[in-house]
GROMACS .gro file of C-alpha atoms in nm:
model
  151
    1MET     CA    1   7.071  -2.279  -3.191
    2THR     CA    2   6.733  -2.328  -3.356
    3THR     CA    3   6.644  -2.199  -3.698
    4PRO     CA    4   6.337  -1.972  -3.710
    5ALA     CA    5   6.036  -2.101  -3.900
    6LEU     CA    6   6.000  -1.970  -4.252
    7ALA     CA    7   5.668  -1.900  -4.415
    8ASP     CA    8   5.579  -1.760  -4.751
    9GLU     CA    9   5.201  -1.753  -4.708
   10ILE     CA   10   4.945  -1.621  -4.463
   11TRP     CA   11   4.613  -1.804  -4.436
   12VAL     CA   12   4.317  -1.590  -4.324
   13THR     CA   13   3.951  -1.677  -4.264
   14ASN     CA   14   3.688  -1.445  -4.411
   15GLU     CA   15   3.375  -1.492  -4.202
   16LYS     CA   16   3.159  -1.255  -4.407
   17ASP     CA   17   3.196  -1.446  -4.736
   18ASP     CA   18   3.264  -1.804  -4.614
   19THR     CA   19   3.614  -1.832  -4.756
   20VAL     CA   20   3.979  -1.864  -4.665
   21SER     CA   21   4.230  -1.639  -4.840
   22VAL     CA   22   4.595  -1.722  -4.898
   23ILE     CA   23   4.822  -1.417  -4.902
   24ASP     CA   24   5.173  -1.412  -5.048
   25ILE     CA   25   5.398  -1.244  -4.789
   26GLU     CA   26   5.638  -1.106  -5.051
   27THR     CA   27   5.372  -0.920  -5.249
   28LEU     CA   28   5.099  -0.904  -4.980
   29GLU     CA   29   4.851  -1.005  -5.250
   30VAL     CA   30   4.576  -1.263  -5.226
   31VAL     CA   31   4.690  -1.552  -5.443
   32ARG     CA   32   4.404  -1.789  -5.373
   33THR     CA   33   4.058  -1.781  -5.215
   34ILE     CA   34   3.892  -2.107  -5.112
   35GLU     CA   35   3.527  -2.168  -5.019
   36THR     CA   36   3.454  -2.306  -4.672
   37GLY     CA   37   3.157  -2.369  -4.448
   38GLU     CA   38   2.954  -2.086  -4.302
   39ARG     CA   39   3.132  -1.809  -4.107
   40PRO     CA   40   3.483  -1.952  -4.078
   41ARG     CA   41   3.666  -1.835  -3.766
   42GLY     CA   42   3.957  -2.028  -3.612
   43ILE     CA   43   4.218  -2.187  -3.835
   44THR     CA   44   4.525  -2.401  -3.771
   45PHE     CA   45   4.751  -2.647  -3.950
   46SER     CA   46   4.854  -2.997  -3.849
   47LYS     CA   47   5.222  -3.025  -3.752
   48ASP     CA   48   5.324  -3.149  -4.097
   49TYR     CA   49   5.101  -2.891  -4.273
   50SER     CA   50   4.914  -3.165  -4.460
   51ARG     CA   51   4.579  -3.068  -4.306
   52LEU     CA   52   4.417  -2.734  -4.237
   53TYR     CA   53   4.151  -2.725  -3.963
   54ILE     CA   54   3.881  -2.457  -3.995
   55CYS     CA   55   3.609  -2.366  -3.743
   56ALA     CA   56   3.299  -2.317  -3.958
   57SER     CA   57   3.101  -2.146  -3.680
   58ASP     CA   58   2.757  -2.120  -3.840
   59SER     CA   59   2.789  -2.472  -3.984
   60ASP     CA   60   2.862  -2.607  -3.632
   61THR     CA   61   3.157  -2.809  -3.755
   62VAL     CA   62   3.533  -2.818  -3.792
   63GLN     CA   63   3.628  -2.871  -4.154
   64VAL     CA   64   3.948  -3.049  -4.250
   65MET     CA   65   4.101  -2.922  -4.574
   66ASP     CA   66   4.385  -3.038  -4.794
   67PRO     CA   67   4.578  -2.709  -4.822
   68GLU     CA   68   4.736  -2.812  -5.153
   69THR     CA   69   4.406  -2.869  -5.333
   70GLY     CA   70   4.167  -2.663  -5.121
   71GLU     CA   71   3.937  -2.966  -5.098
   72ILE     CA   72   3.736  -3.017  -4.779
   73LEU     CA   73   3.828  -3.378  -4.694
   74TYR     CA   74   3.583  -3.431  -4.409
   75GLU     CA   75   3.421  -3.261  -4.113
   76LEU     CA   76   3.474  -3.315  -3.743
   77PRO     CA   77   3.204  -3.282  -3.477
   78SER     CA   78   3.245  -2.964  -3.278
   79GLY     CA   79   2.945  -2.859  -3.072
   80GLU     CA   80   2.749  -2.541  -3.139
   81ASP     CA   81   2.920  -2.233  -3.279
   82PRO     CA   82   3.287  -2.333  -3.271
   83GLU     CA   83   3.483  -2.008  -3.247
   84GLN     CA   84   3.847  -2.088  -3.187
   85PHE     CA   85   4.045  -2.400  -3.114
   86VAL     CA   86   4.390  -2.527  -3.044
   87LEU     CA   87   4.560  -2.844  -3.162
   88HIS     CA   88   4.731  -3.038  -2.883
   89PRO     CA   89   5.107  -3.096  -2.927
   90ASN     CA   90   5.024  -3.465  -2.991
   91ASP     CA   91   4.876  -3.342  -3.324
   92ARG     CA   92   4.566  -3.550  -3.248
   93HIS     CA   93   4.333  -3.372  -3.006
   94LEU     CA   94   4.151  -3.050  -3.090
   95TYR     CA   95   4.025  -2.836  -2.800
   96ILE     CA   96   3.733  -2.631  -2.937
   97ALA     CA   97   3.565  -2.330  -2.773
   98ASN     CA   98   3.189  -2.358  -2.839
   99GLU     CA   99   3.046  -2.012  -2.784
  100ASP     CA  100   2.673  -2.097  -2.785
  101ASP     CA  101   2.704  -2.400  -2.554
  102ALA     CA  102   2.954  -2.264  -2.297
  103ILE     CA  103   3.162  -2.577  -2.338
  104THR     CA  104   3.502  -2.685  -2.461
  105THR     CA  105   3.472  -2.985  -2.689
  106VAL     CA  106   3.766  -3.223  -2.726
  107VAL     CA  107   3.778  -3.409  -3.058
  108ASP     CA  108   4.010  -3.691  -3.160
  109THR     CA  109   4.117  -3.601  -3.514
  110GLU     CA  110   4.203  -3.964  -3.599
  111THR     CA  111   3.883  -4.136  -3.483
  112ARG     CA  112   3.679  -3.822  -3.562
  113GLU     CA  113   3.488  -3.859  -3.236
  114VAL     CA  114   3.413  -3.628  -2.945
  115ILE     CA  115   3.607  -3.757  -2.645
  116ALA     CA  116   3.500  -3.492  -2.391
  117GLN     CA  117   3.278  -3.190  -2.340
  118ILE     CA  118   3.381  -2.962  -2.056
  119ASN     CA  119   3.160  -2.690  -1.906
  120VAL     CA  120   3.330  -2.350  -1.908
  121GLY     CA  121   3.220  -1.987  -1.876
  122ILE     CA  122   2.963  -1.809  -2.093
  123GLU     CA  123   3.074  -1.737  -2.451
  124PRO     CA  124   3.406  -1.923  -2.458
  125GLU     CA  125   3.623  -1.799  -2.739
  126GLY     CA  126   3.996  -1.817  -2.675
  127MET     CA  127   4.191  -2.145  -2.660
  128ALA     CA  128   4.550  -2.233  -2.577
  129VAL     CA  129   4.748  -2.538  -2.474
  130SER     CA  130   5.074  -2.557  -2.284
  131PRO     CA  131   5.381  -2.665  -2.483
  132ASP     CA  132   5.399  -2.989  -2.282
  133GLY     CA  133   5.031  -3.057  -2.358
  134LYS     CA  134   4.933  -3.101  -1.992
  135ILE     CA  135   4.703  -2.798  -1.966
  136ALA     CA  136   4.448  -2.647  -2.205
  137ILE     CA  137   4.298  -2.306  -2.133
  138THR     CA  138   3.961  -2.171  -2.245
  139THR     CA  139   3.881  -1.803  -2.201
  140SER     CA  140   3.520  -1.690  -2.175
  141GLU     CA  141   3.441  -1.334  -2.274
  142THR     CA  142   3.109  -1.280  -2.094
  143THR     CA  143   3.219  -1.430  -1.761
  144ASN     CA  144   3.570  -1.281  -1.788
  145MET     CA  145   3.724  -1.611  -1.685
  146ALA     CA  146   3.997  -1.849  -1.791
  147HIS     CA  147   3.936  -2.218  -1.733
  148TRP     CA  148   4.242  -2.441  -1.688
  149ILE     CA  149   4.176  -2.793  -1.814
  150ASP     CA  150   4.389  -3.092  -1.715
  151THR     CA  151   4.427  -3.266  -2.050
   0.00000   0.00000   0.00000
């Protein structure tokens, strides 16, 4: 039997004021607000929760934050207008939906380099990866398509 994950915070991007808010789930109050790049959208943690990845859409970058300090440690290349992304189960590759370019960008979080750019439908926004890491999926809202990517 597995134990369910426990969490005492919710992290939310605020695209209108370029911040991330941390909400205490017991009180449902904002306990911290942290400045980010322009128009933050997607957000995810590394497996060990030591890094927070943030799509700063209007800054055309993925920011990497230390969640303890709120400091932006560095930025990763992303392509134009990164909307959403998914971190591969290997905790190393980010698959990023770039809405303005109609591509999925794959970034190696260790080398901080783009390793692939894959053409997908117009206005890609949603991203997912299979639990075994073999398939990534990009959904495109204007073309109403899902693109299955062999990772």
